Coordinates of C-alpha atoms in Angstrom, one line a residue:
Chain A
M120 CA 0.0 0.0 -0.1
D121 CA 2.9 2.5 0.6
L122 CA 3.9 2.4 -2.7
S123 CA 0.0 3.0 -4.4
F124 CA 0.2 6.5 -5.5
C125 CA -2.7 8.4 -6.7
E126 CA -2.6 11.3 -9.1
P127 CA -3.4 15.1 -7.9
L128 CA -6.8 16.5 -8.8
Q129 CA -6.7 20.1 -9.8
S130 CA -3.3 20.7 -9.5
E131 CA -1.9 23.9 -10.4
D132 CA 1.6 24.4 -9.5
E133 CA 4.4 23.7 -12.0
S134 CA 6.9 22.4 -10.1
F135 CA 4.8 20.3 -8.5
N136 CA 3.5 18.4 -11.7
V137 CA 7.2 18.1 -12.8
S138 CA 7.7 15.9 -9.5
E139 CA 4.9 13.8 -10.2
S140 CA 5.6 13.3 -13.5
T141 CA 8.6 11.7 -12.1
H142 CA 7.1 9.7 -9.8
D143 CA 5.1 8.6 -12.1
G144 CA 8.1 7.2 -14.1
A145 CA 9.7 5.1 -11.0
I146 CA 6.6 3.3 -10.3
A147 CA 5.2 0.3 -12.1
V148 CA 1.7 1.4 -13.9
S149 CA 0.2 -1.8 -14.7
P150 CA -3.6 -2.6 -13.8
R151 CA -4.5 -5.7 -12.2
P152 CA -6.3 -8.1 -13.5
G153 CA -9.7 -8.4 -12.1
S154 CA -9.2 -4.8 -10.2
D155 CA -11.5 -2.3 -9.3
E156 CA -9.9 0.0 -12.2
G157 CA -12.5 1.6 -14.0
L158 CA -15.2 1.1 -11.8
S159 CA -16.6 4.6 -11.1
P160 CA -17.0 5.3 -7.4
A161 CA -20.6 4.3 -7.5
E162 CA -20.1 1.2 -8.6
L163 CA -17.2 0.5 -6.6
A164 CA -19.3 1.3 -3.4
A165 CA -22.1 -0.7 -4.7
K166 CA -19.3 -3.4 -4.9
Y167 CA -18.5 -3.2 -1.3
G168 CA -21.8 -2.7 0.3
L169 CA -20.6 0.7 1.4
S170 CA -23.5 3.3 2.1
Q171 CA -23.7 6.9 1.9
S172 CA -22.2 8.7 4.7
G173 CA -24.9 10.7 6.7
A174 CA -28.0 9.4 4.2
R175 CA -31.4 10.1 5.8
P176 CA -32.3 6.5 7.3
S177 CA -36.3 5.3 6.8
L178 CA -38.9 6.7 9.2
G179 CA -39.1 3.6 11.3
G180 CA -35.2 2.8 11.2
Y181 CA -35.1 6.9 12.6
V182 CA -37.3 5.8 15.3
K183 CA -35.0 2.7 15.8
Q184 CA -32.1 5.2 16.3
L185 CA -33.5 7.0 18.5
W186 CA -35.4 4.7 21.0
G187 CA -31.3 3.1 20.8
R188 CA -30.5 6.8 22.2
R189 CA -33.0 7.1 25.0
H190 CA -30.0 7.0 27.9
F191 CA -28.3 10.2 25.9
I192 CA -31.5 11.9 25.7
L193 CA -32.6 11.6 29.1
T194 CA -29.0 12.4 30.4
F195 CA -28.9 15.3 28.2
S196 CA -31.8 16.8 29.3
R197 CA -30.9 16.3 33.0
A198 CA -27.2 17.5 32.3
K199 CA -29.2 20.8 30.8
L200 CA -31.2 21.3 33.6
H201 CA -28.8 20.7 36.1
A202 CA -26.1 23.0 34.8
Q203 CA -28.8 25.7 34.6
Y204 CA -28.1 27.0 38.0
S205 CA -24.8 25.4 38.8
Q206 CA -23.3 28.5 39.5
A207 CA -26.0 29.9 42.0
K208 CA -25.3 30.1 45.5
L209 CA -28.8 28.6 46.4
G210 CA -28.0 26.0 43.6
Q211 CA -31.2 23.4 42.8
L212 CA -33.3 25.5 45.3
W213 CA -33.9 28.2 41.6
Q214 CA -35.6 25.5 40.4
V215 CA -38.7 26.2 42.9
M216 CA -37.7 29.5 43.5
T217 CA -37.8 31.1 39.4
P218 CA -41.4 30.0 38.9
L219 CA -42.6 30.9 43.0
L220 CA -41.0 34.4 41.7
N221 CA -42.9 34.3 38.3
A222 CA -46.6 33.8 39.8
G223 CA -45.7 36.5 42.6
V224 CA -45.2 39.2 39.8
Y225 CA -48.1 37.9 37.8
F226 CA -50.2 37.7 40.9
L227 CA -48.8 41.7 41.9
I228 CA -49.5 42.8 38.4
F229 CA -52.9 41.0 37.4
G230 CA -54.4 39.9 40.7
L231 CA -54.0 43.1 42.4
I232 CA -53.7 46.0 40.1
L233 CA -55.6 44.8 37.2
K234 CA -58.2 42.8 39.1
A235 CA -58.1 40.4 36.0
G236 CA -59.8 38.0 38.1
R237 CA -63.1 39.3 36.7
G238 CA -65.1 38.7 40.0
M239 CA -63.8 35.3 40.0
D240 CA -63.3 34.5 44.0
I241 CA -60.0 35.4 44.8
R242 CA -59.5 31.7 46.3
D243 CA -60.2 30.4 42.9
Y244 CA -58.3 33.1 41.0
I245 CA -54.7 32.8 42.2
P246 CA -54.5 28.8 41.9
F247 CA -55.9 29.6 38.3
L248 CA -53.2 32.3 37.7
I249 CA -50.8 30.1 38.9
I250 CA -51.8 27.2 37.1
G251 CA -51.9 29.0 34.0
V252 CA -48.4 30.4 34.3
F253 CA -46.7 27.3 34.6
V254 CA -48.7 25.5 32.3
F255 CA -48.2 28.0 29.6
T256 CA -44.5 28.5 30.5
F257 CA -44.1 24.7 30.0
T258 CA -45.4 25.0 26.1
Q259 CA -43.6 28.4 25.5
S260 CA -40.4 26.7 26.9
S261 CA -40.5 24.2 24.9
A262 CA -40.9 26.3 22.0
L263 CA -38.0 28.6 22.6
A264 CA -35.9 25.8 23.4
G265 CA -37.0 23.9 20.1
V266 CA -36.0 26.9 17.9
R267 CA -32.7 26.7 19.2
A268 CA -32.1 23.0 19.5
I269 CA -30.2 22.8 16.4
S270 CA -28.8 25.9 15.2
G271 CA -27.7 26.9 19.5
N272 CA -25.8 23.1 19.0
L273 CA -24.4 23.7 15.6
G274 CA -20.9 22.4 17.6
L275 CA -22.7 19.2 19.0
V276 CA -24.3 18.3 15.5
R277 CA -21.0 18.9 13.9
A278 CA -18.9 16.7 16.0
L279 CA -21.0 13.8 16.9
H280 CA -23.4 11.2 14.9
F281 CA -26.6 11.0 16.7
P282 CA -30.3 11.4 15.5
R283 CA -30.9 14.9 15.0
A284 CA -34.4 14.7 16.7
S285 CA -33.0 13.9 20.2
L286 CA -31.7 17.2 20.6
P287 CA -35.8 19.3 20.5
I288 CA -36.7 16.0 22.5
S289 CA -35.0 16.2 25.0
F290 CA -34.8 20.1 25.8
S291 CA -38.8 19.2 25.7
L292 CA -38.0 16.6 28.4
Q293 CA -36.2 19.1 30.2
Q294 CA -39.0 21.4 29.9
L295 CA -41.3 18.3 31.6
Q296 CA -39.0 17.9 34.4
Q297 CA -38.4 22.0 34.8
L298 CA -42.5 22.0 35.0
L299 CA -42.8 18.9 37.5
Y300 CA -40.7 21.3 40.3
S301 CA -43.4 24.1 39.1
M302 CA -46.2 21.4 40.0
V303 CA -44.6 21.7 43.8
I304 CA -45.7 25.5 44.0
V305 CA -48.7 24.5 42.4
F306 CA -49.5 21.5 45.0
V307 CA -48.7 24.2 47.9
F308 CA -50.8 27.1 46.5
V309 CA -54.3 25.3 45.5
L310 CA -53.8 23.2 49.0
S311 CA -53.4 26.4 50.9
F312 CA -56.5 28.0 49.1
G313 CA -58.8 25.3 50.2
N314 CA -58.8 22.9 47.9
W315 CA -58.2 19.0 49.4
P316 CA -56.9 16.5 47.2
R317 CA -59.2 14.8 45.3
W318 CA -59.4 11.8 42.6
S319 CA -59.7 14.2 39.8
W320 CA -56.4 15.1 40.6
L321 CA -54.8 12.4 39.1
L322 CA -56.0 13.7 35.7
I323 CA -53.4 15.8 35.3
I324 CA -51.0 13.0 34.6
P325 CA -52.6 12.6 31.6
V326 CA -52.9 15.8 30.6
L327 CA -49.3 16.8 31.1
V328 CA -48.5 13.2 28.6
L329 CA -50.6 14.8 26.3
Q330 CA -49.1 18.6 26.8
F331 CA -45.4 17.2 26.6
V332 CA -46.2 15.0 23.6
F333 CA -47.5 18.4 21.6
N334 CA -45.0 20.4 22.7
T335 CA -42.1 17.7 21.2
G336 CA -44.0 17.9 18.1
L337 CA -44.0 21.8 18.5
A338 CA -40.2 21.9 19.5
L339 CA -39.4 19.2 16.0
I340 CA -41.3 21.7 13.9
L341 CA -39.7 24.6 15.5
A342 CA -36.4 23.3 15.5
R343 CA -35.9 22.6 11.7
M344 CA -37.4 25.9 11.1
G345 CA -35.1 27.4 13.3
S346 CA -31.9 25.3 11.7
K347 CA -32.3 27.4 8.6
T348 CA -33.7 30.4 9.8
P349 CA -31.7 31.9 13.1
D350 CA -33.5 34.5 13.1
L351 CA -37.1 32.5 14.1
A352 CA -35.2 32.8 18.0
Q353 CA -35.6 36.9 17.7
L354 CA -38.9 36.6 16.3
M355 CA -40.4 33.6 18.6
P356 CA -40.6 35.8 22.0
F357 CA -43.2 38.1 20.8
V358 CA -45.2 35.1 19.2
L359 CA -45.5 33.4 22.0
R360 CA -46.4 36.4 24.5
T361 CA -48.9 36.9 21.9
W362 CA -50.5 33.5 22.4
M363 CA -49.8 33.7 26.0
Y364 CA -52.0 36.6 26.4
A365 CA -54.6 35.2 23.5
S366 CA -54.8 31.6 25.6
G367 CA -56.3 32.9 28.8
V368 CA -53.3 32.4 31.1
L369 CA -54.6 35.6 33.4
F370 CA -58.0 35.5 32.8
S371 CA -61.1 33.1 32.1
I372 CA -61.4 33.4 28.4
P373 CA -65.5 33.4 28.6
L374 CA -65.6 35.7 32.0
M375 CA -63.3 37.8 30.3
L376 CA -65.6 38.2 26.7
Q377 CA -69.2 37.5 27.9
D378 CA -70.5 41.0 28.1
R379 CA -68.4 42.3 24.8
D380 CA -69.7 42.5 21.2
V381 CA -67.3 39.4 20.6
P382 CA -68.9 37.0 18.0
T383 CA -68.8 33.3 19.7
W384 CA -66.5 31.9 17.0
I385 CA -63.4 34.3 18.3
V386 CA -64.2 32.6 21.8
D387 CA -64.6 29.5 20.2
V388 CA -61.2 29.7 18.6
L389 CA -59.5 30.8 21.9
Q390 CA -61.0 28.6 23.9
W391 CA -59.9 25.6 21.0
N392 CA -56.3 26.5 21.1
P393 CA -53.6 23.8 22.8
A394 CA -52.5 25.4 25.3
A395 CA -56.0 27.0 26.7
I396 CA -57.2 23.2 26.8
Y397 CA -54.3 22.0 28.4
M398 CA -54.5 24.7 30.5
D399 CA -58.4 24.4 31.4
L400 CA -58.0 20.6 32.1
I401 CA -55.4 21.1 34.6
R402 CA -57.8 23.9 36.4
C403 CA -60.5 21.7 36.4
A404 CA -58.4 18.9 37.7
L405 CA -57.3 20.8 40.3
I406 CA -59.6 23.8 41.8
D407 CA -63.1 23.0 42.8
G408 CA -64.4 26.8 42.1
Y409 CA -63.4 25.9 38.9
S410 CA -65.9 23.3 37.2
T411 CA -66.1 21.6 34.1
E412 CA -68.4 23.7 32.6
N413 CA -65.3 26.2 32.4
L414 CA -64.4 23.1 29.4
P415 CA -65.3 23.3 25.7
P416 CA -67.8 20.3 24.4
L417 CA -65.2 17.3 23.3
V418 CA -62.4 19.0 25.6
W419 CA -60.7 15.3 25.5
P420 CA -60.6 14.6 22.2
A421 CA -59.4 18.0 21.4
A422 CA -56.7 17.2 23.8
I423 CA -55.4 14.0 22.5
G424 CA -56.0 15.1 18.6
W425 CA -53.6 18.3 19.1
A426 CA -50.9 16.1 21.0
L427 CA -51.0 13.2 18.4
L428 CA -51.5 15.5 15.4
M429 CA -48.6 18.3 16.2
A430 CA -46.2 14.9 17.1
A431 CA -46.4 13.2 13.8
V432 CA -46.5 16.3 11.9
G433 CA -43.2 17.2 13.8
F434 CA -41.7 13.8 13.7
V435 CA -42.3 13.6 9.8
Y436 CA -41.3 17.1 9.3
F437 CA -37.9 17.0 11.3
W438 CA -37.0 13.6 10.0
K439 CA -37.5 15.1 6.1
A440 CA -34.5 17.0 7.0
E441 CA -32.4 15.0 8.8
E442 CA -29.1 14.9 6.7
R443 CA -29.2 18.9 6.3
Y444 CA -28.6 19.6 9.9
G445 CA -25.6 21.2 10.9
R446 CA -24.7 22.8 6.7
G447 CA -24.3 26.4 7.1
Chain B
M11 CA -11.4 10.6 -10.9
A12 CA -9.0 9.7 -8.1
V13 CA -10.5 6.1 -8.5
A14 CA -10.3 5.1 -11.9
E15 CA -6.6 6.8 -12.2
R16 CA -5.5 5.0 -9.1
T17 CA -2.2 3.3 -9.7
E18 CA -1.5 0.0 -8.5
A19 CA 2.4 -0.3 -7.7
D20 CA 2.3 -3.8 -6.4
S21 CA 1.8 -5.6 -9.3
N22 CA 4.6 -7.7 -8.1
P23 CA 3.7 -8.9 -4.8
A24 CA 7.1 -9.6 -3.7
D25 CA 8.1 -5.9 -3.5
S26 CA 5.8 -5.5 -0.9
P27 CA 4.7 -8.5 1.1
N28 CA 3.2 -7.0 3.9
A29 CA 1.1 -4.7 2.1
P30 CA -2.5 -4.3 2.8
S31 CA -5.4 -6.1 1.1
A32 CA -5.4 -3.2 -1.6
A33 CA -2.6 -5.3 -3.3
T34 CA -4.8 -8.6 -3.5
G35 CA -7.7 -6.2 -4.4
G36 CA -8.2 -3.9 -1.5
I37 CA -11.4 -3.2 0.8
P38 CA -12.5 0.2 0.3
T39 CA -14.1 1.5 3.4
V40 CA -14.0 5.0 2.2
I41 CA -15.0 6.2 -0.8
A42 CA -14.9 10.0 -1.4
D43 CA -16.7 10.9 -4.9
E44 CA -15.8 14.8 -5.8
V45 CA -17.0 16.1 -2.4
H46 CA -17.5 19.8 -2.5
I47 CA -18.5 21.6 0.8
V48 CA -19.7 24.9 1.4
Y49 CA -20.5 26.6 4.6
R50 CA -22.7 29.8 4.7
V51 CA -22.0 32.6 7.2
Y52 CA -24.8 34.9 8.1
G53 CA -23.6 38.4 8.6
G54 CA -20.3 37.9 7.4
T55 CA -20.3 40.4 4.9
K56 CA -17.9 42.6 3.6
G57 CA -18.3 46.1 5.0
K58 CA -19.6 47.4 7.9
G59 CA -21.7 45.3 9.7
S60 CA -24.2 47.6 11.7
A61 CA -27.9 47.3 11.2
T62 CA -28.2 50.1 9.0
A63 CA -25.6 48.7 6.6
A64 CA -27.7 45.3 7.1
L65 CA -31.4 47.7 6.4
N66 CA -29.7 49.0 3.7
R67 CA -28.3 45.7 1.8
I68 CA -31.9 44.3 2.3
V69 CA -34.0 47.5 1.0
R70 CA -31.5 48.0 -1.8
R71 CA -31.1 44.3 -3.0
G72 CA -34.1 42.5 -1.5
K73 CA -33.5 38.7 -1.3
A74 CA -30.7 38.5 -3.4
G75 CA -28.7 41.0 -0.9
R76 CA -29.2 38.9 2.1
A77 CA -26.1 38.8 4.3
V78 CA -24.8 35.6 3.7
R79 CA -21.2 34.5 2.3
E80 CA -20.4 31.4 1.1
V81 CA -17.3 29.4 1.5
H82 CA -16.1 27.1 -0.3
A83 CA -14.3 24.6 1.9
V84 CA -13.7 21.8 -0.2
R85 CA -13.7 21.6 -4.1
G86 CA -14.2 18.9 -5.3
V87 CA -12.1 15.7 -3.6
S88 CA -12.1 12.3 -4.7
F89 CA -10.2 9.3 -2.9
T90 CA -10.4 5.7 -1.9
A91 CA -9.3 5.0 1.5
Y92 CA -8.8 1.1 2.2
R93 CA -8.9 -1.2 5.0
G94 CA -6.0 -1.1 7.2
E95 CA -4.9 2.0 5.7
A96 CA -3.4 5.0 8.2
I97 CA -4.2 8.4 6.2
G98 CA -2.5 11.5 7.1
L99 CA -4.1 14.7 6.2
I100 CA -1.6 18.0 5.8
G101 CA -2.2 21.3 4.5
S102 CA -1.9 24.6 6.1
N103 CA -4.6 26.4 8.3
G104 CA -8.5 26.5 6.8
S105 CA -7.4 24.2 3.4
G106 CA -10.4 21.8 4.5
K107 CA -8.6 19.3 6.4
S108 CA -11.4 19.2 9.4
T109 CA -14.4 20.1 7.1
L110 CA -13.9 16.9 5.0
L111 CA -13.4 14.5 7.9
R112 CA -16.4 15.6 9.2
A113 CA -18.0 15.3 5.5
I114 CA -16.5 11.5 5.7
A115 CA -18.0 11.2 9.4
G116 CA -21.4 12.5 7.7
L117 CA -21.7 15.1 10.2
L118 CA -21.4 18.2 7.5
P119 CA -23.4 17.2 4.0
P120 CA -21.6 17.8 1.2
E121 CA -23.2 20.5 -1.4
R122 CA -22.2 18.2 -4.2
G123 CA -20.9 14.7 -4.9
T124 CA -21.3 11.8 -2.3
V125 CA -19.2 10.0 0.5
Y126 CA -19.8 6.2 0.5
T127 CA -18.7 4.3 4.0
D128 CA -18.6 1.7 5.6
G129 CA -19.9 1.3 8.8
Q130 CA -20.2 4.6 10.9
P131 CA -17.0 6.6 10.5
S132 CA -16.7 8.3 13.9
L133 CA -14.3 11.9 15.0
L134 CA -12.4 11.3 18.2
G135 CA -13.7 14.3 19.7
V136 CA -16.6 14.8 22.2
N137 CA -16.0 18.7 23.5
A138 CA -19.1 19.6 22.0
A139 CA -21.4 17.0 24.1
L140 CA -19.9 18.3 27.5
M141 CA -20.9 20.7 29.8
N142 CA -18.1 23.1 32.2
D143 CA -21.2 23.5 34.8
L144 CA -21.3 19.6 35.1
T145 CA -18.8 17.6 37.5
G146 CA -16.2 15.4 35.9
E147 CA -18.2 12.3 36.6
R148 CA -21.1 13.4 35.0
N149 CA -19.5 14.4 31.9
V150 CA -17.8 11.3 31.3
V151 CA -21.0 9.5 31.4
L152 CA -22.8 12.2 29.4
G153 CA -19.7 12.2 26.9
G154 CA -20.3 8.1 26.8
L155 CA -23.8 8.0 26.1
A156 CA -23.1 11.1 23.1
M157 CA -20.6 9.0 21.2
G158 CA -23.4 6.6 21.3
M159 CA -21.9 3.9 23.8
S160 CA -24.5 2.1 25.7
R161 CA -25.5 2.6 29.5
D162 CA -23.7 -0.2 30.7
Q163 CA -21.3 -0.3 28.4
V164 CA -20.3 3.3 30.3
Q165 CA -20.7 1.9 33.8
E166 CA -18.1 -0.9 32.5
R167 CA -15.5 1.8 31.4
Y168 CA -16.0 4.5 33.6
Q169 CA -13.3 3.3 36.2
H170 CA -11.2 3.3 33.0
I171 CA -11.6 6.6 31.3
V172 CA -11.3 8.2 35.2
D173 CA -7.6 5.9 35.9
F174 CA -6.7 6.9 32.2
S175 CA -7.3 10.7 32.7
G176 CA -5.1 10.8 35.8
I177 CA -7.7 13.1 36.9
N178 CA -8.1 12.0 40.6
E179 CA -3.9 11.7 40.7
K180 CA -3.9 14.8 42.6
G181 CA -7.5 14.6 44.9
D182 CA -11.0 13.7 44.4
F183 CA -11.5 16.3 41.2
I184 CA -13.9 14.0 39.1
T185 CA -16.7 14.7 41.9
L186 CA -15.7 18.8 40.9
P187 CA -17.5 20.7 37.5
M188 CA -15.5 20.7 35.0
R189 CA -15.0 24.8 35.0
T190 CA -12.5 24.3 37.9
Y191 CA -10.2 22.2 36.3
S192 CA -6.9 23.2 34.5
S193 CA -6.9 23.3 30.7
G194 CA -4.6 20.3 31.0
M195 CA -6.7 19.0 32.8
A196 CA -10.0 19.7 31.4
A197 CA -8.2 18.1 27.6
R198 CA -6.8 14.8 29.5
L199 CA -10.6 14.1 30.8
R200 CA -11.8 15.0 27.2
F201 CA -9.4 12.2 25.4
S202 CA -10.1 9.9 27.8
I203 CA -13.5 10.1 27.0
A204 CA -13.3 10.1 23.2
A205 CA -10.6 7.4 23.2
A206 CA -12.8 5.0 25.4
K207 CA -15.0 3.8 22.3
D208 CA -13.9 1.3 20.0
H209 CA -14.4 2.5 16.2
D210 CA -15.0 1.1 12.4
V211 CA -13.4 4.4 10.6
L212 CA -11.4 6.4 13.5
M213 CA -11.1 10.0 12.3
I214 CA -8.7 12.0 14.9
D215 CA -8.2 15.6 14.5
E216 CA -5.0 17.2 15.8
A217 CA -6.0 15.5 19.5
L218 CA -2.3 13.8 20.3
A219 CA -1.0 17.3 21.6
T220 CA -2.7 17.4 24.8
G221 CA -1.9 17.4 28.3
D222 CA 1.9 16.9 29.9
K223 CA 4.4 14.6 28.5
K224 CA 3.2 11.6 30.6
F225 CA -0.2 11.9 29.5
Q226 CA 1.0 12.3 25.7
K227 CA 3.5 9.1 26.2
R228 CA -0.2 7.2 27.5
S229 CA -2.6 8.7 24.9
E230 CA -0.3 8.0 21.6
A231 CA -0.1 4.1 23.0
R232 CA -3.9 4.6 23.2
I233 CA -4.1 5.6 19.6
R234 CA -2.2 3.1 18.4
E235 CA -4.2 0.6 20.0
L236 CA -7.4 2.2 18.2
R237 CA -5.6 1.9 15.2
K238 CA -4.8 -1.8 15.5
E239 CA -9.0 -2.2 16.1
A240 CA -10.5 0.5 13.7
G241 CA -10.0 -0.3 9.9
T242 CA -9.2 2.4 9.0
V243 CA -7.8 5.7 10.2
F244 CA -7.4 9.3 9.6
L245 CA -5.4 11.5 11.5
V246 CA -5.4 15.6 11.0
S247 CA -1.9 17.2 12.4
H248 CA 0.3 19.9 11.9
N249 CA 3.2 17.8 13.6
N250 CA 4.7 15.8 10.4
K251 CA 6.8 13.8 12.9
S252 CA 3.4 12.5 14.3
I253 CA 1.9 12.0 10.4
R254 CA 5.6 10.0 9.7
D255 CA 5.1 7.8 12.8
T256 CA 1.6 6.7 12.2
C257 CA 0.5 7.3 8.9
E258 CA 2.0 5.1 5.7
R259 CA -0.7 7.4 3.1
V260 CA -1.0 11.0 3.4
L261 CA -3.9 13.5 1.7
W262 CA -2.5 17.1 1.0
L263 CA -5.3 19.7 0.9
E264 CA -4.7 23.3 -0.2
H265 CA -7.5 25.4 -0.6
G266 CA -9.9 22.8 -0.3
E267 CA -8.3 21.0 -3.4
L268 CA -6.4 17.6 -3.0
R269 CA -3.1 18.8 -4.0
M270 CA -1.4 15.4 -3.5
D271 CA -1.8 11.7 -2.6
G272 CA 0.7 9.1 -2.2
P273 CA 3.2 7.7 0.1
T274 CA 4.0 9.9 3.1
A275 CA 7.5 10.1 2.6
D276 CA 6.9 11.6 -1.1
V277 CA 4.0 13.8 -0.1
L278 CA 5.8 15.0 3.0
K279 CA 8.5 15.9 0.6
E280 CA 7.0 18.2 -1.3
Y281 CA 4.7 19.5 1.5
E282 CA 7.9 20.6 3.1
K283 CA 9.2 22.1 -0.5
F284 CA 6.1 24.1 -0.5
T285 CA 6.4 25.3 3.0
G286 CA 9.7 26.2 2.7
K287 CA 11.1 24.1 5.4

């Protein structure tokens, strides 16, 4: 092998060509019988069963690869979560403090100053507000992390080989774990405003699972868009804030719109939006005074439908560009 | 094309009895076919980078004037690597060596052309997956998983990785966050994690020059070991000595073009003439 020699490709250097030709003269140039001479690279690759590097796997194969990376996905999400507050003196306590302070700010502005409760009992409004803020934050931060999942981790994408969907999924998982910390605060508030544990509390588990599935689909879509157009990361906070105000995070949509001259279809659209559905389902499950009358009809099929639709569309959409992440 | 033009010198096998399988109809492990790689850089336009300048460009030239610059990093490189070869990549800074390696690994999609590989080539390097705020301990696990090791494999090799890195030689440092490590310590841990995995086609990007003398010896030994296990090894280095020691074939890249491909001695001689050494 040490004598094998290859012609240079586009050599422009004159002196180099000279030395090259003398070299050619020095070695025996005779094609081997039965050799691979004359085969095109593609034919040669086919002959020895080489596969195209960086080609996109089939959808089924992709799912299998992702499943094989499940430990990485989980460990990566935990590591990200842990690294977040590792420089703070209070450390992991901030996992709970941050949502608590957030809830405090919203309560001060919307509960006390703007009185967005609209006659809702304050004992119901505070848990209502806190659940709204936390549950929406779950979707919001998954979306934000999703936009940057690829574009913010190009180093990782360009250095190591793994199914790229690991990243957006991992970031959604990180947000799910973050939400579980926030739920501790939610339970404290719900209990302290006189809502005792009921069987309906268990309903929050399927709701959060569905919301997680929805968020992951959303993160996958945004990850692909964000990898092509990094500017999206600048735009997303505004889109998400609009979505937040339109989803009844801080007020009850029917209560807010009931006395106004608003066509009912607007109320319907606002209530059927996935963020509002997941939020209201959790409120109904946890708050005694917030009955199922506040929910639109067919709320469960809608919650399941949104989750499955988003996950399926997001996964396929992300997979379609698998081989192109990391370029640019 | 390089493959078609490949001229075999070993028509007389007696000349090179130990020549790898290329002589007996070599088994290719990596085939690069006219690979072009283009980076697109946003905000890298010539002239002022201010907001008004950006706005001006958008207004004046519309969509065509977007602040994108294309960097043609690899231009039509073709070669075939065979099983058992250790191939060095040389060339001045910015000649496209690392980029080419990433394309072989399938990490950077080629603009045009195709790379065919046997199995999954992997870059020796795990830096990007590690997090400075985490302890060395967690980084070993995270890095191992990121490279595609199973959880059991990571557990099994954990102690070996820590011992190899020598991080704990001066006290219990592995339980401290990586940001507290000296740059040498961090480099040693990174190399130890990266080198813990077995690879089919292994690509090493100037990883040899980390740590102190003692660790360098240890890592060179590990690389030789990895070479034995791997089918084909690619080594990017500016150190001609380490290329000479490890590789029998060298690809010389200049301005993204394959300038020369041949036995180490010949290519290095030309390269040294070119760099004026």
